[in-house]
Coordinates of N, CA, C and O in Angstrom, one line a residue:
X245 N -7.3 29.4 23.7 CA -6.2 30.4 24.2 C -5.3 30.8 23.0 O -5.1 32.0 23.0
X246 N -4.7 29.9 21.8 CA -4.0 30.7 21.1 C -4.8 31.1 20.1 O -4.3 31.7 19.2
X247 N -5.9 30.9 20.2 CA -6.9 31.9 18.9 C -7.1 33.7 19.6 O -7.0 34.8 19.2
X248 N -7.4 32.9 21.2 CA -7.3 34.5 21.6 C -6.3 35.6 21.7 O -6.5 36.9 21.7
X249 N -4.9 34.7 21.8 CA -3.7 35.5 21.7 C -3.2 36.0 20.4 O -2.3 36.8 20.3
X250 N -3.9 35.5 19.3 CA -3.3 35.1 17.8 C -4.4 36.8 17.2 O -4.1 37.7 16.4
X251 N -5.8 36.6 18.0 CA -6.5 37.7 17.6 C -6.3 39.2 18.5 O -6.7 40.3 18.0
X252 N -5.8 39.1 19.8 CA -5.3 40.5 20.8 C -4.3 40.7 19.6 O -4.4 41.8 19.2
X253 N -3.2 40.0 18.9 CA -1.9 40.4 18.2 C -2.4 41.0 17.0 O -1.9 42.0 16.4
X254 N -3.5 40.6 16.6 CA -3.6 41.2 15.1 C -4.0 42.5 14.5 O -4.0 42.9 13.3
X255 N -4.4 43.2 15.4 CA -4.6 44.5 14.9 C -6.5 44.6 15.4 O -7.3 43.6 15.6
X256 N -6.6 45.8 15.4 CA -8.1 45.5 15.6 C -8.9 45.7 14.4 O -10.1 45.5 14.4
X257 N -8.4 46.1 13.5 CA -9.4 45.7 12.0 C -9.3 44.6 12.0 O -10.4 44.1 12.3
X258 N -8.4 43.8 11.7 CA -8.2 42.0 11.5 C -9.0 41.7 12.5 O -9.9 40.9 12.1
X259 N -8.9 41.9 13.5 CA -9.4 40.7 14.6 C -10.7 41.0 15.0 O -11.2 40.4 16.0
X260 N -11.4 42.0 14.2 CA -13.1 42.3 14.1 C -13.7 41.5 13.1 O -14.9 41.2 13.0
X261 N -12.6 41.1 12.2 CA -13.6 40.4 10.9 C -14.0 38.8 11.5 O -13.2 38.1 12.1
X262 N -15.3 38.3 11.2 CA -15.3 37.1 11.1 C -14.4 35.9 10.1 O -14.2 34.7 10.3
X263 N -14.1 36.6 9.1 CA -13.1 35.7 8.5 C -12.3 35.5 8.7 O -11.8 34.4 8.4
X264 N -11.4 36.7 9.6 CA -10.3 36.4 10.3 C -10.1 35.6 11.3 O -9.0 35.2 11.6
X265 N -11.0 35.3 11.7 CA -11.8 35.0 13.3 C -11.6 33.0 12.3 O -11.4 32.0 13.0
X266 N -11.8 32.9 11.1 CA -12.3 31.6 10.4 C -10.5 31.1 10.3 O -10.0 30.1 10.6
X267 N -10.1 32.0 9.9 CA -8.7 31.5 9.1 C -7.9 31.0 11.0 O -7.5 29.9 11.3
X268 N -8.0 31.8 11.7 CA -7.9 31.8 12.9 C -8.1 30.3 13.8 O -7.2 29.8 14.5
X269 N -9.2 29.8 13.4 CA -9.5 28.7 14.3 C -9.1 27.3 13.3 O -8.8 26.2 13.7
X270 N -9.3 27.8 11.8 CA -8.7 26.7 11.0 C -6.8 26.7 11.4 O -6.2 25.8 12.0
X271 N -6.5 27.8 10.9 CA -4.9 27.4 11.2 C -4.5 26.9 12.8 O -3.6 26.0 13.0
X272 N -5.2 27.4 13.6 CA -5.2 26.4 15.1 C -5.4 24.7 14.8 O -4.7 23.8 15.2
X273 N -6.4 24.4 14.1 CA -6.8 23.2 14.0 C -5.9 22.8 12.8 O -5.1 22.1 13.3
X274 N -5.6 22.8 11.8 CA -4.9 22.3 11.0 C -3.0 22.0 11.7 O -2.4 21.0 11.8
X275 N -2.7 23.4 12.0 CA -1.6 23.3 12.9 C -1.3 21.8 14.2 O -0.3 21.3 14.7
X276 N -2.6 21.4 14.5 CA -2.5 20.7 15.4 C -2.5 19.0 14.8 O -2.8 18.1 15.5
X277 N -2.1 18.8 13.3 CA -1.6 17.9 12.7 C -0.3 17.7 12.6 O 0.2 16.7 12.2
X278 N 0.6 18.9 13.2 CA 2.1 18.5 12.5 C 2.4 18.0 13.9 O 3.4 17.3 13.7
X279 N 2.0 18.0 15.0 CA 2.9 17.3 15.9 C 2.0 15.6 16.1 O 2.3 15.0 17.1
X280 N 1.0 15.1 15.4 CA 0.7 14.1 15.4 C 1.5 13.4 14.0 O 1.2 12.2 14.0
X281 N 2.1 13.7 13.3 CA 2.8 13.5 11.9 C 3.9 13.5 13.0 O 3.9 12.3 13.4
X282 N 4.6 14.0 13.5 CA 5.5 13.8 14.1 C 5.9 12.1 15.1 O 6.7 11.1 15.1
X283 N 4.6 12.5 15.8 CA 4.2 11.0 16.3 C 4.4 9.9 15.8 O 5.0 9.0 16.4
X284 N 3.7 9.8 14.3 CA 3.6 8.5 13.5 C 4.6 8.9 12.7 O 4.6 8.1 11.7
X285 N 5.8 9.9 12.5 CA 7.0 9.6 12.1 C 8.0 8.6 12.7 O 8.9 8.0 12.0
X286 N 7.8 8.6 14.6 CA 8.3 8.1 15.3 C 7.7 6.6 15.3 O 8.2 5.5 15.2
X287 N 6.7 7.0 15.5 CA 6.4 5.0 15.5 C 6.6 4.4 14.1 O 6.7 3.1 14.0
X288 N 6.8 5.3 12.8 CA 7.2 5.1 11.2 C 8.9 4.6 11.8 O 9.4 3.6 11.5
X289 N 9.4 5.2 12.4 CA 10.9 4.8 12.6 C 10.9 3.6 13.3 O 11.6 2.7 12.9
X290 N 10.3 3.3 14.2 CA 10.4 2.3 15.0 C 10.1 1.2 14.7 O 10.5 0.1 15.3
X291 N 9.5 1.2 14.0 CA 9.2 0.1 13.1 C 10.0 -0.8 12.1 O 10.2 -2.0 12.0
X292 N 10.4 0.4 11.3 CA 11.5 0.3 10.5 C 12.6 -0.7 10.8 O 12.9 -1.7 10.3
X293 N 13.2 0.0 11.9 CA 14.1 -0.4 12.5 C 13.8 -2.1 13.4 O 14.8 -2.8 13.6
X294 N 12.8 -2.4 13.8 CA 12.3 -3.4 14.2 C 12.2 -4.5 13.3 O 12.4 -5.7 13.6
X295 N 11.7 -3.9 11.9 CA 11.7 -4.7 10.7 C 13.3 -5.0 10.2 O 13.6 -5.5 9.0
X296 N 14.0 -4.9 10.8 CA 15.5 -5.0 9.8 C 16.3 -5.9 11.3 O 17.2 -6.7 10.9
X297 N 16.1 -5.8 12.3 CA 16.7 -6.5 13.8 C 16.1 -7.6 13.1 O 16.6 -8.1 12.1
X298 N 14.5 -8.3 13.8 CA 14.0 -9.2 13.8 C 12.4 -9.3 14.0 O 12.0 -9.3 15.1
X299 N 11.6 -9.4 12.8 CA 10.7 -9.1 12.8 C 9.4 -10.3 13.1 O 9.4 -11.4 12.6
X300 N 8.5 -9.7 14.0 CA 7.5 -11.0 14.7 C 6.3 -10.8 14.1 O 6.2 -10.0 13.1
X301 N 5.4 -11.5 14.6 CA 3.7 -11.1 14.0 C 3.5 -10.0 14.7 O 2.8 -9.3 14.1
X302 N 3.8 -9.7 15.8 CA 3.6 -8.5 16.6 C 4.0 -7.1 15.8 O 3.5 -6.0 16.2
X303 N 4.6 -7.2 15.0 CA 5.9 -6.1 14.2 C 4.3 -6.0 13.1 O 3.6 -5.1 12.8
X304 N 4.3 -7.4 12.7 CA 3.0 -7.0 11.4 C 1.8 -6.1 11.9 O 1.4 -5.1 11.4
X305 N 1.1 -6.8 13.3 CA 0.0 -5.9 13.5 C 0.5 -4.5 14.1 O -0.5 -3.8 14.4
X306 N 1.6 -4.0 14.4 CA 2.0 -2.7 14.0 C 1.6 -2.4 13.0 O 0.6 -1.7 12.9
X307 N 2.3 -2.8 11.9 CA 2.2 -2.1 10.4 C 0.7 -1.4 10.0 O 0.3 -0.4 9.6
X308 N 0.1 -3.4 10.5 CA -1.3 -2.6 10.2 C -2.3 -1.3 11.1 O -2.9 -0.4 10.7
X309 N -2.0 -1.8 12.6 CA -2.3 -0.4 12.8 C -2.0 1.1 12.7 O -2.6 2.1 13.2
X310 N -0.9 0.9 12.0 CA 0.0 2.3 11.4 C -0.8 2.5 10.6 O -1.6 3.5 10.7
X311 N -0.9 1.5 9.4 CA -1.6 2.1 8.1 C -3.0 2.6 8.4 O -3.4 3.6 7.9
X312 N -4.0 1.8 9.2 CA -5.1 2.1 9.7 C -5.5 3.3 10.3 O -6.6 3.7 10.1
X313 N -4.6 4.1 11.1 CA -4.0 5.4 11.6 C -4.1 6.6 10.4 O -4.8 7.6 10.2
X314 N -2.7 5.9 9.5 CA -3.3 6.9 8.4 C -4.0 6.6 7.7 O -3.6 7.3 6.7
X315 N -4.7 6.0 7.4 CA -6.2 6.1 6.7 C -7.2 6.7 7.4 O -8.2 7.1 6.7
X316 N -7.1 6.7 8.7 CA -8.4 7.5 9.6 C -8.0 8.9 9.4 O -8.7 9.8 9.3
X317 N -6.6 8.8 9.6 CA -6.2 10.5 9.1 C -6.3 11.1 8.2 O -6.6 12.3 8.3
X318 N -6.2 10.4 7.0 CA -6.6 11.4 5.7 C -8.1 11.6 5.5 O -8.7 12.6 5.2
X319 N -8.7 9.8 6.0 CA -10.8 10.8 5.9 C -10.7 12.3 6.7 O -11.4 13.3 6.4
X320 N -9.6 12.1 7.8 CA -10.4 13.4 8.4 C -10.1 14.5 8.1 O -10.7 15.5 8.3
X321 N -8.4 14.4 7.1 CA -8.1 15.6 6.8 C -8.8 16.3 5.6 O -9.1 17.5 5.4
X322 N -8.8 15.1 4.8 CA -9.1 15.6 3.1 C -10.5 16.0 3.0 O -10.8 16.1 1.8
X323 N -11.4 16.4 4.0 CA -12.7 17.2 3.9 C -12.2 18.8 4.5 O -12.7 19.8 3.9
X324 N -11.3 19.0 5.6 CA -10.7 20.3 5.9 C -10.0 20.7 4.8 O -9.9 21.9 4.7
X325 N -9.1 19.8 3.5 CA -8.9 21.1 2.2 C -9.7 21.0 1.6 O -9.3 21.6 0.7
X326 N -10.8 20.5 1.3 CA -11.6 20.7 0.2 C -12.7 22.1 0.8 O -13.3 23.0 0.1
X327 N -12.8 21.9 2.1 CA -13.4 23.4 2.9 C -13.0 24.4 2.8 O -13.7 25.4 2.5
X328 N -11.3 24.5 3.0 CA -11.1 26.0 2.7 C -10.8 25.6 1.1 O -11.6 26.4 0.5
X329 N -10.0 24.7 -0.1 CA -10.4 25.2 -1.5 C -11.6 25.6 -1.6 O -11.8 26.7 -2.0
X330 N -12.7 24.7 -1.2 CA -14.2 26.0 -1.6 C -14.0 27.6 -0.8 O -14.3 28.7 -1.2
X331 N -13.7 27.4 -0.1 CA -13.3 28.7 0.8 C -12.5 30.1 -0.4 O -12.9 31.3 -0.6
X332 N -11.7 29.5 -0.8 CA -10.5 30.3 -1.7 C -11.1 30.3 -3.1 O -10.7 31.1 -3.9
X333 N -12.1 29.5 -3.4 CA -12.3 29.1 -5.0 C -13.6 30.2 -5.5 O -13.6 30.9 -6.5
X334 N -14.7 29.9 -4.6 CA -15.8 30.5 -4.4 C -15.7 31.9 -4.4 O -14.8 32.4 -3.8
X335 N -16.6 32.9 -5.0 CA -16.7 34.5 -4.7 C -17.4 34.5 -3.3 O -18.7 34.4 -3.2
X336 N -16.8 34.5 -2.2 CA -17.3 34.4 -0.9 C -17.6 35.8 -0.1 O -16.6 36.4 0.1
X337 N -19.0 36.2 0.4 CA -19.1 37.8 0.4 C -18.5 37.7 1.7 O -17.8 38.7 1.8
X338 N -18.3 37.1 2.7 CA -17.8 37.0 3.9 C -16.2 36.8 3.8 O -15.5 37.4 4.6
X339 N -15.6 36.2 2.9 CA -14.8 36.6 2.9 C -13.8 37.0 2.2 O -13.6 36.6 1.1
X340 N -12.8 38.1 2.8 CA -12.2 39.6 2.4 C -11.3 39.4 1.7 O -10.6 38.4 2.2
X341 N -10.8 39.9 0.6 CA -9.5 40.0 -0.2 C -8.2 40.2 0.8 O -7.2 39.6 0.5
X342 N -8.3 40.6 1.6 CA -6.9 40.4 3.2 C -6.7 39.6 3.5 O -5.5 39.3 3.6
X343 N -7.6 38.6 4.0 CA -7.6 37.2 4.3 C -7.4 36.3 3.3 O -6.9 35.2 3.8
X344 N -7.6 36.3 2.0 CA -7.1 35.3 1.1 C -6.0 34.9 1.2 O -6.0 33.7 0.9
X345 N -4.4 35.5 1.5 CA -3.4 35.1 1.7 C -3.4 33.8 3.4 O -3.1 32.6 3.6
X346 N -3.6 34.8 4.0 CA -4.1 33.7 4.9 C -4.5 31.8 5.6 O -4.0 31.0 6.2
X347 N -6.1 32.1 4.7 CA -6.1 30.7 4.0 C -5.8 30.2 3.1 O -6.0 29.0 2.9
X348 N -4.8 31.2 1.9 CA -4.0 29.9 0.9 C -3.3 29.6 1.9 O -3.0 28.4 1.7
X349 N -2.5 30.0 3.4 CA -1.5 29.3 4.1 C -1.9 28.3 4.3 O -1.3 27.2 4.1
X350 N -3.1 28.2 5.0 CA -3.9 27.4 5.7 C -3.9 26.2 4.6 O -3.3 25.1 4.6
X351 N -4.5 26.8 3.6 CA -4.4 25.5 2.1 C -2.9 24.8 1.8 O -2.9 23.7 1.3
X352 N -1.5 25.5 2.1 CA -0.6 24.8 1.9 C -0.3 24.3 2.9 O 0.6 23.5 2.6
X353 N -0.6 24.4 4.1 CA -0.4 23.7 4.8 C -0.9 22.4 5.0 O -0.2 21.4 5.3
X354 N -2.7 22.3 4.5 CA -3.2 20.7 4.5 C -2.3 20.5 3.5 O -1.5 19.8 4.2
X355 N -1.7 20.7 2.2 CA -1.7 19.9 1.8 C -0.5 19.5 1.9 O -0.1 18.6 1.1
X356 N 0.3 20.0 2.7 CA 1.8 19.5 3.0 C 1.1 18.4 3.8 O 1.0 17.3 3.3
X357 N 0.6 18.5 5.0 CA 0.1 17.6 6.0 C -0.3 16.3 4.7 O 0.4 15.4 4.3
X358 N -1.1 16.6 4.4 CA -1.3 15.4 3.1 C -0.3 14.3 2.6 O -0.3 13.1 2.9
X359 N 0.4 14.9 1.9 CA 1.3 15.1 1.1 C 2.4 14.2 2.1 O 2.9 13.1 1.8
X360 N 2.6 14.9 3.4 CA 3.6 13.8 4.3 C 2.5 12.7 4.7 O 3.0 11.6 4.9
X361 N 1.0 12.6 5.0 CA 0.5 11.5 5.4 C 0.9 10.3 4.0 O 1.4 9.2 4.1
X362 N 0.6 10.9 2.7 CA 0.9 9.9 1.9 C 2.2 9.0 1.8 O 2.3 7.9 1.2
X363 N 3.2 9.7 2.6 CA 4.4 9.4 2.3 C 4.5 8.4 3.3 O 5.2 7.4 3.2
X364 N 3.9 8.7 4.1 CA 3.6 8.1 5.3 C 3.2 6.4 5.3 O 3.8 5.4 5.8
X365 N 2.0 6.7 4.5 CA 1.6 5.6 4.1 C 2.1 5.1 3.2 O 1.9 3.8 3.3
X366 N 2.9 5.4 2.2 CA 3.1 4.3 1.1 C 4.5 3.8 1.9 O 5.1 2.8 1.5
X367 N 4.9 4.6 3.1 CA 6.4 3.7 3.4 C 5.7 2.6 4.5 O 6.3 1.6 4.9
X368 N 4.5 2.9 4.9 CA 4.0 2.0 5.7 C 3.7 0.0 4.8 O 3.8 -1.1 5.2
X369 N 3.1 0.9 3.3 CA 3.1 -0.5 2.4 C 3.8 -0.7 2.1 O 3.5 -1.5 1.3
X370 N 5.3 -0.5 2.2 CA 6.5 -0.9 1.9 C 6.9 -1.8 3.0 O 7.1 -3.0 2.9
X371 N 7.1 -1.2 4.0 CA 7.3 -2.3 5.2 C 6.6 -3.4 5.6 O 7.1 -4.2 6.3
X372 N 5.3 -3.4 5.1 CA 4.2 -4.3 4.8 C 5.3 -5.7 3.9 O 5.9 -6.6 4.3
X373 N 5.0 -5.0 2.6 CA 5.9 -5.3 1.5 C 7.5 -6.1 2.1 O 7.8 -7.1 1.6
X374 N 8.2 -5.4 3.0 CA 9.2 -5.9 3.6 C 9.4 -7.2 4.5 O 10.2 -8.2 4.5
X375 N 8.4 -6.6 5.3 CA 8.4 -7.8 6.1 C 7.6 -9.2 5.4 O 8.0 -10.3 5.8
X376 N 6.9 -9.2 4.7 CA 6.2 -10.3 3.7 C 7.0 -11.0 2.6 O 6.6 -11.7 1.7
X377 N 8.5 -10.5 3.0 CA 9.3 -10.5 1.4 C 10.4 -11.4 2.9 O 10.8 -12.6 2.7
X378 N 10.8 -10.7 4.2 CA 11.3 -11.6 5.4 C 10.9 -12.9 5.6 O 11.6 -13.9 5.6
X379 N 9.6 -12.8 5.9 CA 8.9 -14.0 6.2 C 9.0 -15.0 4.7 O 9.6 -16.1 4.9
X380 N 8.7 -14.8 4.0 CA 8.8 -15.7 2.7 C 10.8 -16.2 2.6 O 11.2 -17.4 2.4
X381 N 11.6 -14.9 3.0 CA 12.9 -15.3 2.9 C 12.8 -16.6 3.8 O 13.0 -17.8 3.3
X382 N 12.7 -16.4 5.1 CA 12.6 -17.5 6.8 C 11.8 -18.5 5.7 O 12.3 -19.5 6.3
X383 N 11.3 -18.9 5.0 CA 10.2 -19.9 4.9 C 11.3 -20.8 3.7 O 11.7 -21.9 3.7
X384 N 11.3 -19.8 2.8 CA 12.2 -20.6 1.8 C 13.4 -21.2 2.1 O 14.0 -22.1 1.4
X385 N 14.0 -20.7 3.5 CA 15.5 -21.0 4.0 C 14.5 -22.6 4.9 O 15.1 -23.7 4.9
X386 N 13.7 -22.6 5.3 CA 13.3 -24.0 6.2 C 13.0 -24.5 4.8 O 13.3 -25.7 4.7
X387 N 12.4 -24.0 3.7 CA 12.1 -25.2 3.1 C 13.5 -26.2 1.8 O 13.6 -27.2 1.1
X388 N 14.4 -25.2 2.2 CA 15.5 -25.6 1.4 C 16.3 -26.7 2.7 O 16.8 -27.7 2.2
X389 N 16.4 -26.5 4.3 CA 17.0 -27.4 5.0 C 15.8 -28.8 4.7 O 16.3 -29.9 4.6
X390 N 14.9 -28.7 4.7 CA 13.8 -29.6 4.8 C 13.9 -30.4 3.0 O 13.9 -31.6 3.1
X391 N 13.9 -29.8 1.8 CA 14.6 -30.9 0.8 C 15.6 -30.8 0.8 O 15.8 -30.8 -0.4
X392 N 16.7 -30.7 1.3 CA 18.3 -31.2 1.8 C 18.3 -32.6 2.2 O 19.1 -33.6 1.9
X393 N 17.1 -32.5 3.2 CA 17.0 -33.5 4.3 C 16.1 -34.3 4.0 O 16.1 -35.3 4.8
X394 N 15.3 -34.4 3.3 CA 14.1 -35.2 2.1 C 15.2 -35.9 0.8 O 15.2 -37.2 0.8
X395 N 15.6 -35.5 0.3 CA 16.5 -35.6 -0.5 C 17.7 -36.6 -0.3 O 18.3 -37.4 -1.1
X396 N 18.0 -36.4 1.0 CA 18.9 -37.7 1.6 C 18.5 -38.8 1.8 O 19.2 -39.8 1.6
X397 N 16.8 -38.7 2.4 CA 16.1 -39.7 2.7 C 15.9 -40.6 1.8 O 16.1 -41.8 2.0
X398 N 15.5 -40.1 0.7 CA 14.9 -41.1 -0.3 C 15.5 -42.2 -1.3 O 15.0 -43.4 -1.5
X399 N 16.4 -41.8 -1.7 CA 17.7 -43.4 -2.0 C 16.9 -44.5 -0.9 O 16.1 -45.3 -1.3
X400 N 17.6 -44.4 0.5 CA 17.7 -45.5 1.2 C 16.0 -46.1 1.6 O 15.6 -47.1 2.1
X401 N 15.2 -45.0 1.1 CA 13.5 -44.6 1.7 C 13.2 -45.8 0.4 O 12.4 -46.7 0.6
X402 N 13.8 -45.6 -0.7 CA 13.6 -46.8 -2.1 C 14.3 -48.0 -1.9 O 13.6 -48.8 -2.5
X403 N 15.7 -48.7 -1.3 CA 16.3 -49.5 -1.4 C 15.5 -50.2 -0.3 O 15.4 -51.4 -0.5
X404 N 14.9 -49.9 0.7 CA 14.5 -50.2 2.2 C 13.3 -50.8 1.7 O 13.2 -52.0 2.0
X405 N 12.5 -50.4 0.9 CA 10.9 -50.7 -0.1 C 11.2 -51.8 -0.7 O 10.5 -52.8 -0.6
X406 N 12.3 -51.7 -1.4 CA 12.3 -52.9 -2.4 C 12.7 -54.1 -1.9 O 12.3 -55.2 -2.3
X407 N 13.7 -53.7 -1.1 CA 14.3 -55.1 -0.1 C 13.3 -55.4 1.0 O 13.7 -56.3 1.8
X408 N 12.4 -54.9 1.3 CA 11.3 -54.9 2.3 C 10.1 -56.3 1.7 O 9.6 -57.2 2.4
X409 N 9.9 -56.0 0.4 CA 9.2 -56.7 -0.3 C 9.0 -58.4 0.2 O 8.0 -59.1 0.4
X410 N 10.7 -58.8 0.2 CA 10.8 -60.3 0.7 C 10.5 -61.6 -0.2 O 10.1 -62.8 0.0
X411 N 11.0 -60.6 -1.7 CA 10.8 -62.0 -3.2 C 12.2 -63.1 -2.6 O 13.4 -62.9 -2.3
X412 N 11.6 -64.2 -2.6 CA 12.6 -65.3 -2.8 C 13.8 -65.1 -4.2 O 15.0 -65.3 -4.2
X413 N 12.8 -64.6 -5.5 CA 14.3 -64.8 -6.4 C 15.2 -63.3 -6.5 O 15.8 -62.7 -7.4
X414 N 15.0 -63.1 -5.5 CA 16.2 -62.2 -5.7 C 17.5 -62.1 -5.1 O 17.9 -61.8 -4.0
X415 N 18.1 -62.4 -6.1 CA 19.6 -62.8 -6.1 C 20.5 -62.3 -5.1 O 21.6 -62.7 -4.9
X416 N 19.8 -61.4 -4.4 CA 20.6 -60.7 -3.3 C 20.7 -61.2 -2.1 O 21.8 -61.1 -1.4
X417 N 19.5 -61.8 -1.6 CA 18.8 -62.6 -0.9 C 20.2 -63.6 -0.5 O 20.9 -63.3 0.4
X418 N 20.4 -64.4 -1.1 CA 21.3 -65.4 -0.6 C 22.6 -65.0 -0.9 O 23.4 -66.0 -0.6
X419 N 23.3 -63.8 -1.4 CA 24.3 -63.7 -1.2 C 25.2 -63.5 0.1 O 24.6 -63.0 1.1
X420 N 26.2 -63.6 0.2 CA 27.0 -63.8 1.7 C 27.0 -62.2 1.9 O 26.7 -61.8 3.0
X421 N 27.3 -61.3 1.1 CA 27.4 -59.9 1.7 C 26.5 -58.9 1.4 O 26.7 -57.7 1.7
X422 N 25.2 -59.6 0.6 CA 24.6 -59.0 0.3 C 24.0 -58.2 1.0 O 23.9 -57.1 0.5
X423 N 23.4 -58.3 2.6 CA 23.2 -57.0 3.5 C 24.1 -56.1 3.7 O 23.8 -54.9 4.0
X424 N 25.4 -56.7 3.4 CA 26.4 -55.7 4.0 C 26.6 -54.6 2.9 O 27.2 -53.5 3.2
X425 N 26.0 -55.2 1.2 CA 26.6 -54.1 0.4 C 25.2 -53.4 0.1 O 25.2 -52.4 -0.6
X426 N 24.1 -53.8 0.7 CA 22.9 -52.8 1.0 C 23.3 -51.9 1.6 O 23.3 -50.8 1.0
X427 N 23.7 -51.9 2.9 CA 24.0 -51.0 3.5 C 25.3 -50.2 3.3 O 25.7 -49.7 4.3
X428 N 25.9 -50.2 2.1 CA 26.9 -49.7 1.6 C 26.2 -48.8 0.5 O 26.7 -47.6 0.4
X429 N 25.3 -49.0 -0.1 CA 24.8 -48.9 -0.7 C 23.6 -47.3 -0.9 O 23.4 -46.4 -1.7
X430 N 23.1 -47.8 0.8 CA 22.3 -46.9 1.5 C 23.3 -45.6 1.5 O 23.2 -44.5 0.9
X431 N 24.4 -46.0 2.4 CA 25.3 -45.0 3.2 C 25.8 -44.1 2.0 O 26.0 -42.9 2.3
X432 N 26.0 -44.5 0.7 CA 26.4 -44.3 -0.4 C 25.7 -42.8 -0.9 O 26.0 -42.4 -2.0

């Protein structure tokens, strides 16, 4: 329907030519990338924002299906500019010096589309990057309470060993407070 509205508007020389009829069904199809960029701008924000509250494993297999998203998007796009640059590059008898302006639109448009999928993606490996930089933060913070708490243990973890042993000559053995300054010792 808007190829047929787009060609009743154009005049009837234009809308007789087959190339017109080309630039026509590509700018329909190329056009129908910016509201899916839109899409994955939105789930690009929500993420974002997800990643900075509180981020889960669920938050990561987002990421990754984000990035997997735009990766299926650019195989499919980056064969549609390399079609019309051959299109524009080529002495093409079909198509008319009138239409050239046309499909360079059509050409700046993939490659804007492009151009925001990349952006796309590299902020997707950044958030990748972010949350793997979170998770490592959470990890280093348990492993600093955990030798805090290792660290306290081990004094009393050595005094406990060696008085455990049970040598008769040690002098501590028979003294009158000697448990009590063990455990002074420990607490110490």
């Amino acid at each position: 329907e808007p190829v047929g509205k787009r060609l009743r508007g154009a005049g009837r020389f234009r809308a007789r030519r087959a190339d017109y009829l080309l630039y026509s069904l590509l700018d329909i199809l190329i056009d129908q990338g910016f509201p899916v960029l839109d899409k994955l701008e939105a789930r690009d924000a929500t993420l974002a924002a997800e990643l900075l509250s509180r981020p889960t494993r669920q938050t990561l297999t987002q990421i990754h299906g984000l990035k997997r998203d735009l990766l299926l998007m650019r195989r499919m796009l980056w064969p549609q500019r390399e079609v019309i640059n051959q299109l524009l590059r080529e002495d093409q008898a079909l198509i008319r010096e009138p239409t050239r302006p046309y499909l360079r639109d059509c050409y700046d448009h993939t490659v804007q589309i492009m151009d925001l999928f990349e952006t796309y993606r590299d902020m997707a490996g950044g958030m990748l990057d972010v949350y793997l930089s979170s998770a490592s933060n959470r990890l280093n913070e348990v492993m600093r309470v955990l030798t805090v708490i290792s660290t306290l243990f081990i004094p009393p973890t050595f005094l406990v060993g060696v008085y455990g042993m049970n040598f008769l000559d040690m002098p501590e053995l028979h003294w009158r407070y000697g448990y009590a300054l063990t455990w002074a010792v420990i607490v110490a």
